[in-house]
Amino acid sequence: MDYLKELPREQAYTARVQQLLLALIERAQIISGDHLESIHAIVADAWEDLRVKPTALSEEDLEQLSAEVDRFVVRRQFADSMAERSRRMLMNPFFARVDFVEQGADQVEKIVIGLYSLKDEKGELLVHDWRAPVCSLYYDSMPGETAYESPSGTIRGQLTLKRQYRMENGRLKYYVDTQVSIDDSLLLDILSGASSRRMRQIVATIQTEQNAAIRQDSARVVSVVGSAGSGKTSVAMHRAAYLMYRRRDLLDASKITILSPSTAFSEYVSGVLPELGEENIRARTLREVVEELLDKKVEKPYHQLETLLDTNDALRLQSVEYKCGMDFLKQLERFADDFTAYGPDFQAVKLDDQVLIKREELVRMYRGELSLLTPAQKLMRMHATLETRISGWEERLYKQYEKSFSDRYGQRELRQMSNMAVAQRLQPVRAQLRAMLENKGGDLMRRVLRTAPKPLRDAYEENLAAGVTWWEDAVAEAYLAVRLGFAAPDKMIYHLLVDEAQDYSETALAMLSAYYPNAHVTLLGDPRQRTTPGMGPCDPAHWGACFGMPDAPTFPLTKCYRSSMPIARFCNRLLPDGDALEPFGREGEPPLAAQYSEALLKQTLDRFRAAGHQSIAVITRSQSQADSLSTKLDNVYRLDGGEADLDYEAGDNVVACYHLTKGMEFDAVIVVWPEAELTGDERRRLYTACSRALHGLALLGGGKLIKELGLNEAGDAPA
């Protein structure tokens, strides 16, 4: 096909689509304006009637008016939505095309692919939504014999053309006819530009391995595992958009949640779904979920990390090692099963030496009469039943005390003294019942830890007394609260995205399984970025089992699309177990590795700014180090894991500890690292920090650290 002849035809097609989009925008704006005028007219007429005669409109009239206004509001919102969709497509109306001849047919079907579907005046599709089944041909197939899955079954045929478009400023710049999944030159062209602060959509460059994970809609649990920059989070967001498209009758933005590693990350991904044609989904952190379940403040996860990194706290390390593995989860599960079947340690309730409630009666109530309820419901019902019985005792005791005190007090004092005596007399009874029946998180964990080493038991008791909850304890308490019914599950979420899953203990994942019982789950992670001391090696094969799906499919992503090849090679040299990144071929400036000085830090920051890098991060080992550096640098925003992280803008340069930048990427990164022993965990921490960089990277560390890494100032091995 003659490129010089074909390009003008494609440009004319682009112009036709854009003209249609402009017409749709204009029409939608007119419709929206008409509906707004109708709303104003209805309200104005009603107001005039009421001004003249306040009783002119009955309650039924007002309800009818409200319903009529609501109808116009919904129609206006729909028109505004159509206009917004058309605006999003206007500058980039489509990005690919495939020509397909279905088996048994002789007509070529031209399938142009874009963000949304678009029909012309006759109802013919000019652009297909990228999520439509037929569009999987673009991501998965090469020209030749092929097939795709549709709602009616497998469709076979011949792919005769595969074309990719590159738009610039609303004009078709060029196209590429390719025999591969995504043409490398087009992908490089897209990736080579500077990023914004926010994550970019990748819908035009989805690779075959990514597409398989995005379009997997049969398995309840899906794990996506890949190294830094392999596109895991982008895949998750595109998967959310795809599932909302496929299951519009069940799934919308309100029924999907993404668990992100930090507040800053939540803001970072916030613009992706609207660009993919869907409303934004709610992003939360695991800590927010845990605090909601326990109704109390708990330690921030990165504070746990800081404690483990900055101190030689053997007790805290022992606590994390003991509570963050599969063995502890099994211990919690056994306790939850036993508690569900047998309840707490029931004892007879006594008043002095008199048995008021036999142990056997309590056991019978819990295991027999109330057996179909959750443990929390059983205990609540028992408490209510026994309170009724205590009320009867109170009445009898009151009469006894009233008779006994009648010759000493007047009527008013007699009543007060009798009530006080009854309350004091029954206080030990109520205390015994509370001890057995009011089981809070701390009470349950205390029982779980009966077999734990004594230092851990003592530390937990001290924390309870001080009102402190370590992060590893908070997750376990939340698991028990949901499993035993002391906290209500969220049954309104139908899909859960868990990013940075390598940082979650098995207990945390099992807690999420219990808390979101109706949700399908997509887990994303990089085992090499598990960097919390005390946590064992990360095995994604366990993730599905934590959700009751031991055979859940895992999709490996192997290539690094984020970093330039020099940066990816540099990151590989940091890892303890050889190459982890398969760099995607775009060259760039070599990383700098040098001994830290404040002057060199400022000089490097100025150099990156002068090079035109928009997003720059200074990444440290700890938050205290980030706090210190932020006071020495101009025009930087310090991320601290709080709500204020939502406020930083696209042009801000940031300073943060590496843990708070997980999942994020920046045009340029300066890693400032103190002297540290180069254990495997330490190398993985450095890898996590350095792999945030797209185009520019500098590692400024202690002289001994740089020397032990075997890096010269160009970032490569010495000659």
XYZ file of C-alpha atoms in Angstrom:
719
model
C 0.000 0.000 0.000
C 1.434 3.357 -1.091
C 2.075 5.294 2.143
C 2.032 8.710 0.414
C -1.390 8.032 -1.074
C -2.821 6.322 1.995
C -1.785 8.956 4.557
C -4.062 11.712 3.106
C -6.977 9.246 3.131
C -6.329 8.440 6.788
C -6.038 12.144 7.590
C -9.364 12.749 5.851
C -10.921 9.954 7.932
C -9.499 11.603 11.050
C -11.016 14.939 10.045
C -14.398 13.288 9.386
C -14.408 11.703 12.837
C -13.394 14.993 14.461
C -16.149 16.888 12.609
C -18.670 14.369 13.902
C -17.299 14.772 17.423
C -17.577 18.553 17.185
C -21.184 18.206 16.007
C -21.931 15.858 18.915
C -20.398 18.323 21.378
C -22.451 21.199 19.965
C -25.663 19.147 19.986
C -25.058 17.921 23.538
C -24.403 21.478 24.738
C -27.682 22.673 23.174
C -29.612 19.805 24.770
C -27.946 20.452 28.122
C -28.794 24.158 27.902
C -32.426 23.408 26.977
C -32.788 21.089 29.956
C -31.249 23.701 32.257
C -33.767 26.274 31.005
C -36.589 23.798 31.626
C -35.366 23.258 35.190
C -35.190 27.024 35.796
C -38.674 27.486 34.331
C -40.210 24.758 36.523
C -38.596 26.161 39.658
C -39.516 29.747 38.751
C -43.181 28.863 38.123
C -43.390 26.946 41.388
C -41.761 29.804 43.282
C -44.179 32.329 41.770
C -47.187 30.188 42.757
C -45.875 29.897 46.314
C -45.066 33.627 46.514
C -48.622 34.541 45.600
C -50.200 31.866 47.755
C -48.001 29.829 50.146
C -50.553 26.996 50.206
C -50.954 26.878 46.404
C -48.993 23.618 46.058
C -49.900 20.490 47.954
C -47.374 17.938 49.166
C -48.276 15.751 46.168
C -47.707 18.703 43.799
C -44.276 19.333 45.294
C -43.321 15.665 44.953
C -44.412 15.701 41.316
C -42.400 18.873 40.658
C -39.337 17.312 42.300
C -39.648 14.189 40.137
C -39.983 16.335 36.988
C -36.886 18.352 37.902
C -34.981 15.128 38.598
C -35.847 13.817 35.125
C -34.459 16.938 33.477
C -31.347 16.807 35.702
C -30.643 13.205 34.654
C -31.113 14.064 30.967
C -28.808 17.069 31.319
C -26.156 14.972 33.059
C -26.348 12.424 30.240
C -25.920 15.161 27.620
C -22.965 16.622 29.556
C -21.434 13.148 29.778
C -21.736 12.652 26.020
C -20.117 16.034 25.417
C -17.246 15.204 27.774
C -16.652 11.845 26.059
C -16.486 13.573 22.698
C -14.054 16.194 24.037
C -11.761 13.457 25.336
C -11.671 11.873 21.883
C -11.343 15.080 19.890
C -7.553 15.469 19.908
C -6.885 11.741 19.715
C -9.988 10.181 18.131
C -8.419 6.749 17.569
C -5.039 5.057 17.862
C -5.197 1.817 15.863
C -6.920 -0.095 13.108
C -7.212 -3.739 12.128
C -8.801 -5.171 8.995
C -10.471 -8.528 9.507
C -12.206 -10.984 7.186
C -14.455 -13.367 9.081
C -14.309 -17.017 8.060
C -16.907 -17.688 5.353
C -17.251 -14.007 4.447
C -15.653 -12.105 1.593
C -16.012 -8.566 2.947
C -13.190 -6.878 4.859
C -14.290 -5.371 8.164
C -12.395 -2.170 8.965
C -12.103 -1.833 12.763
C -10.788 1.541 13.926
C -10.003 1.531 17.665
C -10.266 4.412 20.118
C -11.208 5.339 23.648
C -14.973 5.039 23.018
C -17.222 3.769 20.284
C -18.544 6.363 17.822
C -21.298 5.962 15.228
C -22.084 8.135 12.226
C -25.469 9.468 11.232
C -26.454 6.109 9.695
C -25.523 4.163 12.836
C -22.336 2.690 11.393
C -19.376 2.370 13.749
C -16.576 4.725 12.809
C -14.584 3.995 15.991
C -14.737 0.899 18.229
C -14.272 1.055 22.015
C -10.889 -0.494 22.867
C -12.606 -2.833 25.321
C -14.884 -4.450 22.702
C -14.063 -8.150 22.124
C -13.080 -7.620 18.484
C -10.439 -5.067 19.536
C -8.434 -7.798 21.261
C -7.206 -8.615 17.729
C -5.058 -5.482 17.872
C -3.388 -6.451 21.125
C -3.046 -10.208 20.656
C -2.843 -11.045 16.944
C -0.536 -10.639 13.962
C -1.670 -10.478 10.336
C -2.727 -13.938 9.185
C -5.077 -16.625 10.477
C -6.429 -15.660 13.893
C -9.481 -15.670 16.167
C -11.050 -13.747 19.015
C -13.609 -14.522 21.715
C -17.004 -12.850 21.475
C -20.172 -13.258 23.564
C -21.484 -15.609 20.854
C -18.345 -17.773 20.831
C -15.021 -17.942 18.989
C -14.853 -15.899 15.772
C -12.202 -17.088 13.309
C -10.865 -15.365 10.264
C -7.992 -13.565 8.590
C -6.299 -10.410 9.897
C -5.218 -8.598 6.752
C -3.971 -5.310 8.228
C -2.638 -4.071 11.556
C -2.081 -0.327 11.739
C -1.053 2.038 14.510
C -1.557 5.803 14.454
C 0.372 8.619 16.075
C -1.581 11.824 16.696
C -0.002 15.151 17.553
C -2.026 18.239 18.473
C -5.169 16.699 17.045
C -3.623 15.865 13.654
C -2.577 12.472 12.356
C 1.233 12.659 12.331
C 2.005 9.216 10.854
C 0.908 5.593 10.899
C 2.774 2.288 11.038
C 1.670 -1.011 9.487
C 3.201 -3.717 11.620
C 3.626 -7.460 11.884
C 4.225 -7.346 15.649
C 1.997 -6.774 18.672
C 2.943 -3.128 19.172
C 5.521 -1.497 16.931
C 8.620 -0.684 18.962
C 9.214 2.625 17.202
C 5.728 3.861 18.114
C 6.060 2.659 21.702
C 9.451 4.337 22.033
C 8.049 7.558 20.613
C 5.321 7.558 23.282
C 7.568 6.536 26.165
C 10.426 8.894 25.369
C 8.492 12.040 26.291
C 8.387 13.576 29.744
C 5.707 12.339 32.070
C 3.285 14.369 34.067
C 2.974 13.811 37.796
C 0.032 11.529 37.144
C 0.107 8.052 35.688
C -0.463 7.895 31.940
C -2.982 5.717 30.169
C -1.346 2.991 28.061
C -4.380 1.950 26.040
C -2.570 2.551 22.729
C 0.447 0.468 23.719
C -0.935 -2.467 25.717
C 1.255 -5.507 25.161
C -0.035 -9.043 24.657
C 1.011 -10.154 28.155
C -0.695 -7.097 29.673
C -3.836 -7.593 27.594
C -4.242 -11.171 28.867
C -4.375 -9.878 32.448
C -6.649 -6.936 31.566
C -9.252 -9.119 29.828
C -9.258 -12.066 32.264
C -12.810 -11.969 33.570
C -13.560 -15.534 34.692
C -11.198 -16.073 37.642
C -12.215 -14.561 41.001
C -8.593 -13.829 41.950
C -5.904 -12.705 39.498
C -2.271 -11.965 40.394
C -0.166 -9.702 38.188
C 3.522 -10.006 39.044
C 6.258 -7.930 37.480
C 9.331 -5.894 38.161
C 9.404 -2.133 38.629
C 8.100 -0.291 35.582
C 6.485 -3.321 33.942
C 3.074 -1.656 33.899
C 1.346 -3.502 36.758
C -0.653 -0.539 38.069
C -1.574 0.618 34.570
C -2.787 -2.899 33.826
C -4.927 -2.803 36.979
C -6.543 0.516 36.054
C -7.190 -0.632 32.495
C -8.587 -3.881 33.886
C -11.012 -1.899 36.054
C -12.151 0.088 33.003
C -12.523 -3.118 30.978
C -14.581 -4.884 33.656
C -16.880 -1.874 34.049
C -17.437 -1.966 30.285
C -18.140 -5.714 30.242
C -20.360 -5.772 33.359
C -22.271 -2.535 33.185
C -25.314 -4.211 34.718
C -23.361 -5.059 37.902
C -20.218 -2.977 38.106
C -19.706 0.760 38.316
C -17.127 3.005 39.936
C -18.882 2.911 43.316
C -18.422 -0.867 43.505
C -14.672 -0.938 42.849
C -11.927 -0.033 45.304
C -8.176 0.191 44.848
C -5.929 -0.255 47.869
C -2.885 1.923 47.322
C 0.374 2.169 49.275
C 0.014 5.842 50.199
C -2.142 8.938 49.956
C 0.218 10.398 47.349
C -0.147 7.287 45.213
C -3.940 7.544 45.364
C -3.700 11.049 43.907
C -1.090 9.880 41.390
C -3.470 7.358 39.751
C -6.557 9.534 40.076
C -6.669 10.699 36.461
C -6.359 7.362 34.681
C -9.904 5.979 34.690
C -11.570 9.178 33.439
C -9.126 9.101 30.520
C -10.203 5.513 29.864
C -13.847 6.419 29.699
C -14.989 5.631 33.240
C -15.645 7.425 36.496
C -12.848 7.376 39.018
C -12.869 4.629 41.597
C -12.262 5.101 45.285
C -8.652 4.685 46.362
C -7.927 3.789 49.980
C -4.959 2.657 52.000
C -4.928 -0.523 54.046
C -4.395 1.572 57.159
C -7.646 3.457 56.507
C -9.499 0.143 56.246
C -7.922 -1.213 59.427
C -8.658 1.938 61.445
C -12.260 1.890 60.261
C -12.656 -1.745 61.332
C -11.044 -1.241 64.734
C -12.462 2.258 65.325
C -9.127 3.516 66.592
C -5.855 5.003 65.370
C -3.030 2.570 64.652
C 0.616 2.880 63.726
C 1.344 3.977 60.151
C 3.009 1.194 58.131
C 5.949 3.375 57.198
C 6.471 4.206 60.891
C 6.837 0.472 61.446
C 9.434 0.432 58.663
C 11.251 3.451 60.068
C 11.454 1.802 63.498
C 12.902 -1.363 62.015
C 15.404 0.509 59.833
C 16.589 3.195 62.239
C 16.938 1.253 65.461
C 18.393 -2.009 66.605
C 15.070 -2.974 68.147
C 15.351 -6.749 68.453
C 11.927 -7.020 70.100
C 10.194 -5.211 67.247
C 11.999 -7.320 64.670
C 10.907 -10.449 66.535
C 7.319 -9.168 66.544
C 7.279 -8.652 62.766
C 8.942 -12.014 62.110
C 6.421 -13.802 64.333
C 3.255 -12.074 63.064
C 3.853 -11.587 59.336
C 4.075 -15.111 57.975
C 1.797 -17.944 56.929
C 2.305 -19.771 60.247
C 0.788 -16.889 62.214
C -2.145 -16.667 59.807
C -2.836 -20.369 60.378
C -2.681 -19.730 64.125
C -5.233 -16.927 63.756
C -7.452 -19.131 61.600
C -7.381 -21.932 64.171
C -8.260 -19.504 66.939
C -11.117 -18.019 64.864
C -12.462 -21.498 64.074
C -12.283 -22.556 67.726
C -13.845 -19.317 68.936
C -16.662 -19.705 66.409
C -17.356 -23.273 67.556
C -16.767 -22.988 71.299
C -16.756 -19.291 72.202
C -14.692 -17.660 74.958
C -13.618 -19.411 78.145
C -17.028 -19.589 79.807
C -17.032 -19.734 83.603
C -19.868 -19.866 86.098
C -21.062 -16.421 87.172
C -21.005 -16.112 90.936
C -22.108 -13.653 93.566
C -19.952 -14.336 96.580
C -20.140 -18.145 96.826
C -23.527 -18.409 95.167
C -23.638 -19.613 91.516
C -26.043 -17.373 89.633
C -25.422 -18.652 86.093
C -23.917 -22.058 85.494
C -21.122 -22.509 82.979
C -23.143 -25.258 81.279
C -25.982 -22.807 80.633
C -23.651 -20.315 78.955
C -22.121 -23.059 76.814
C -25.575 -24.326 75.824
C -26.696 -20.842 74.777
C -23.577 -20.213 72.665
C -23.262 -23.608 71.002
C -26.916 -24.573 70.789
C -29.639 -21.963 70.763
C -27.572 -19.342 68.900
C -25.439 -21.621 66.723
C -26.491 -20.022 63.397
C -25.265 -16.540 64.364
C -21.765 -15.081 64.127
C -19.716 -15.194 67.337
C -20.243 -11.451 67.850
C -24.009 -11.829 67.401
C -24.104 -14.794 69.811
C -22.307 -12.859 72.520
C -24.481 -9.783 71.973
C -27.663 -11.864 72.202
C -26.389 -13.644 75.323
C -25.534 -10.314 76.917
C -29.015 -8.960 76.206
C -30.677 -12.120 77.569
C -28.622 -12.101 80.745
C -29.182 -8.366 81.250
C -32.919 -9.100 81.282
C -32.308 -11.677 83.978
C -30.163 -9.219 85.969
C -32.993 -6.677 85.767
C -35.202 -9.171 87.584
C -32.553 -9.602 90.289
C -32.284 -5.823 90.572
C -35.994 -5.506 91.280
C -35.882 -8.129 94.032
C -32.713 -6.681 95.562
C -34.157 -3.183 95.422
C -37.165 -4.262 97.467
C -34.889 -5.923 100.021
C -32.671 -2.837 100.376
C -35.645 -0.502 100.435
C -37.131 -2.475 103.317
C -33.782 -2.583 105.121
C -33.137 1.181 104.735
C -36.697 2.406 105.265
C -36.196 3.375 108.911
C -33.005 5.377 108.163
C -33.825 7.540 105.096
C -36.570 9.682 103.717
C -38.334 8.723 100.480
C -35.951 10.463 98.088
C -32.769 9.424 99.867
C -34.184 5.927 100.299
C -34.542 5.544 96.538
C -30.998 6.803 95.871
C -29.374 4.657 98.536
C -31.296 1.544 97.461
C -30.296 2.006 93.791
C -26.680 2.559 94.829
C -26.658 -0.561 96.971
C -28.168 -2.681 94.183
C -25.630 -1.419 91.631
C -22.743 -2.070 94.022
C -24.025 -5.519 94.876
C -24.370 -6.602 91.221
C -21.250 -4.844 89.960
C -19.076 -8.003 90.296
C -21.676 -9.973 88.318
C -21.676 -7.462 85.482
C -17.871 -7.375 85.532
C -17.744 -11.164 85.108
C -20.169 -11.009 82.186
C -18.248 -8.187 80.501
C -15.012 -10.119 80.820
C -16.568 -13.093 79.045
C -18.934 -11.477 76.560
C -17.392 -8.137 75.542
C -14.485 -9.264 73.382
C -12.587 -6.397 71.815
C -9.589 -6.682 69.481
C -7.117 -6.518 72.336
C -8.922 -9.238 74.304
C -8.930 -11.573 71.308
C -5.274 -10.963 70.429
C -4.296 -11.511 74.050
C -5.721 -15.029 73.778
C -4.021 -15.675 70.436
C -0.667 -14.664 71.911
C -0.905 -17.063 74.854
C 1.550 -19.360 73.056
C 3.798 -16.523 71.806
C 7.228 -15.839 73.336
C 6.908 -14.011 76.647
C 8.599 -10.783 75.425
C 5.916 -10.456 72.744
C 3.114 -11.074 75.243
C 4.567 -8.492 77.623
C 5.029 -5.933 74.820
C 1.430 -6.381 73.701
C 0.137 -5.822 77.237
C 2.275 -2.693 77.604
C 0.973 -1.343 74.282
C -2.628 -2.014 75.321
C -2.104 -0.098 78.540
C -0.513 2.814 76.633
C -3.171 2.876 73.884
C -0.618 1.988 71.199
C -1.245 -0.524 68.403
C 1.701 -1.752 66.362
C 0.931 -2.168 62.669
C 1.443 -5.951 62.641
C -0.936 -6.268 65.612
C -3.525 -3.957 64.048
C -3.793 -6.122 60.938
C -4.263 -9.268 63.056
C -6.895 -7.568 65.241
C -8.757 -6.427 62.117
C -8.699 -9.969 60.707
C -10.243 -11.367 63.905
C -12.794 -8.549 64.092
C -14.126 -9.345 60.608
C -13.841 -13.128 60.851
C -15.763 -13.224 64.133
C -18.372 -10.629 63.209
C -17.254 -7.805 65.512
C -16.846 -5.610 62.403
C -19.221 -5.692 59.445
C -17.882 -6.753 56.019
C -18.245 -4.489 52.991
C -20.589 -6.392 50.692
C -21.028 -3.496 48.252
C -17.576 -3.833 46.668
C -17.501 -6.211 43.707
C -13.929 -5.689 42.558
C -10.841 -5.001 44.635
C -7.478 -3.899 43.239
C -4.559 -4.402 45.626
C -1.404 -2.561 44.554
C 2.048 -3.264 46.016
C 0.733 -6.589 47.315
C 4.266 -7.711 48.175
C 4.092 -5.391 51.208
C 1.024 -7.171 52.611
C 1.423 -10.021 55.070
C -0.630 -13.151 54.506
C -2.783 -12.035 57.444
C -3.509 -8.710 55.722
C -4.583 -10.477 52.523
C -6.789 -12.917 54.457
C -8.364 -9.977 56.288
C -9.209 -8.351 52.939
C -10.754 -11.612 51.754
C -13.043 -11.630 54.793
C -13.823 -7.906 54.614
C -14.723 -7.921 50.891
C -16.613 -11.233 50.589
C -18.300 -10.394 47.258
C -15.272 -8.960 45.491
C -13.254 -10.324 42.623
C -9.630 -9.402 43.298
C -6.671 -8.224 41.225
C -3.361 -8.365 43.107
C -0.283 -6.521 41.827
C 3.228 -6.768 43.113
C 6.958 -7.174 42.704
C 8.503 -9.652 45.182
C 11.832 -7.832 44.884
C 10.256 -4.707 46.392
C 9.353 -6.394 49.690
C 11.735 -4.457 51.899
C 10.301 -4.518 55.440
C 12.837 -6.130 57.807
C 11.476 -9.264 59.447
C 9.057 -10.175 56.670
C 10.063 -13.371 54.899
C 10.524 -13.681 51.127
C 7.432 -12.815 49.104
C 5.846 -15.694 47.185
C 2.934 -14.566 44.967
C 1.863 -18.217 44.728
C 0.444 -17.764 48.269
C -1.697 -14.763 47.375
C -4.581 -16.684 45.883
C -4.664 -19.096 48.834
C -5.182 -16.154 51.205
C -8.416 -15.455 49.301
C -9.464 -19.095 49.273
C -8.289 -19.565 45.654
C -5.009 -21.536 45.762
C -5.105 -22.105 41.984
C -5.631 -18.439 41.081
C -3.916 -17.544 37.772
C -0.742 -15.478 37.811
C 0.266 -13.212 34.944
C 3.993 -12.391 34.825
C 5.078 -9.097 33.249
C 8.720 -9.238 32.227
C 9.692 -6.013 30.458
C 10.534 -2.661 31.994
C 8.770 0.124 30.081
C 9.383 2.865 32.641
C 13.118 3.417 32.746
C 15.608 4.055 29.987
C 17.995 1.178 29.303
C 20.929 2.734 31.217
C 18.707 3.189 34.293
C 17.285 -0.336 34.016
C 20.784 -1.820 33.734
C 21.838 0.261 36.747
C 18.883 -1.057 38.786
C 19.739 -4.624 37.827
C 23.236 -4.176 39.245
C 21.734 -3.174 42.585
C 19.776 -6.382 43.083
C 21.244 -9.270 45.027
C 20.050 -11.996 42.662
C 21.057 -10.819 39.205
C 19.006 -9.151 36.507
C 15.352 -8.533 37.321
C 14.447 -5.981 34.673
C 14.261 -6.756 30.960
C 14.879 -3.248 29.630
C 12.780 -2.004 26.750
C 15.074 -0.438 24.186
C 15.365 3.282 24.582
C 18.684 4.840 25.380
C 19.304 7.837 27.576
C 21.803 9.548 29.805
C 23.812 7.246 32.108
C 22.989 7.421 35.832
C 25.324 9.215 38.182
C 26.717 7.355 41.208
C 28.778 9.524 43.532
C 29.538 10.300 47.149
C 26.904 12.543 48.681
C 27.430 16.211 49.412
C 24.824 18.900 49.835
C 26.450 20.909 47.051
C 26.312 17.964 44.642
C 22.668 17.333 45.548
C 21.690 20.930 44.728
C 23.812 20.909 41.582
C 22.174 17.691 40.357
C 18.688 18.998 41.130
C 19.440 22.187 39.156
C 20.830 20.102 36.262
C 17.684 17.967 36.065
C 15.496 21.070 36.174
C 17.529 22.737 33.437
C 17.143 19.602 31.298
C 13.387 20.171 31.297
C 12.359 17.328 33.590
C 8.964 18.267 35.008
C 8.618 15.744 37.818
C 11.691 15.244 39.984
C 11.912 13.296 43.228
C 14.606 13.311 45.885
C 14.169 9.889 47.481
C 15.653 8.939 50.842
C 15.979 5.852 52.994
C 13.907 7.245 55.876
C 11.308 9.909 56.517
C 13.515 11.679 59.051
C 16.151 12.006 56.328
C 13.501 13.386 53.946
C 12.364 15.892 56.577
C 15.925 17.122 57.008
C 16.664 17.445 53.283
C 13.415 19.271 52.556
C 14.610 22.202 54.671
C 17.783 22.513 52.578
C 16.209 22.525 49.102
C 14.183 25.221 47.370
C 10.828 24.626 45.696
C 10.297 21.056 46.841
C 7.223 19.411 48.379
C 7.741 16.994 51.260
C 5.531 13.901 51.173
C 4.820 12.534 54.640
C 2.036 9.994 54.109
C -0.723 12.286 55.373
C -3.786 13.883 53.820
C -1.716 16.902 52.788
C -0.034 14.726 50.149
C -3.191 15.184 48.063
C -2.339 18.879 47.632
C 0.952 18.718 45.759
C 0.689 19.850 42.141
C 1.971 18.544 38.819
C 4.932 20.939 38.724
C 6.082 20.215 42.261
C 9.372 18.484 42.906
C 9.097 16.160 45.891
C 11.216 14.830 48.718
C 10.112 11.582 50.349
C 11.295 8.321 51.816
C 11.337 5.485 49.288
C 8.396 3.681 50.869
C 6.025 6.597 50.135
C 6.974 6.674 46.431
C 6.288 3.003 45.739
C 4.336 2.532 42.521
C 5.054 6.090 41.359
C 7.387 7.298 38.621
C 9.214 10.566 37.961
C 11.076 12.063 35.018
C 14.213 12.237 37.157
C 15.165 10.847 40.552
C 17.957 11.697 42.982
C 18.429 8.932 45.540
C 20.185 10.119 48.701
C 21.302 7.127 50.769
C 23.321 6.945 53.974
C 26.002 4.396 54.710
C 24.321 1.040 55.262
C 25.250 -2.610 55.317
C 24.606 -4.028 51.849
C 22.369 -6.936 52.766
C 19.939 -8.398 50.271
C 17.144 -6.338 51.814
C 19.218 -3.154 51.550
C 19.931 -3.769 47.881
C 16.207 -4.250 47.273
C 15.498 -0.946 49.024
C 17.958 0.814 46.740
C 16.445 -0.918 43.712
C 12.973 0.237 44.760
C 14.137 3.855 45.100
C 16.184 4.005 41.884
C 13.549 2.269 39.740
C 11.166 5.249 40.121
C 13.174 7.096 37.417
C 12.161 7.372 33.765
C 14.900 9.472 32.136
C 17.379 10.743 34.724
C 18.896 9.116 37.821
C 21.550 9.985 40.373
C 22.536 7.881 43.376
C 24.293 10.003 45.981
C 25.397 7.888 48.911
C 28.069 7.290 51.478
C 31.493 6.771 49.976
C 31.782 3.241 51.346
C 28.339 2.348 50.003
C 29.140 3.551 46.479
C 32.432 1.690 46.528
C 30.878 -1.572 47.728
C 28.232 -1.363 45.002
C 31.047 -1.379 42.449
C 29.769 1.676 40.611
C 31.776 4.506 39.160
C 30.392 7.980 38.552
C 28.787 6.913 35.275
C 26.856 4.228 37.094
C 28.561 1.295 35.381
C 31.042 -1.258 36.622
C 34.629 0.025 36.831
C 36.906 -0.856 33.938
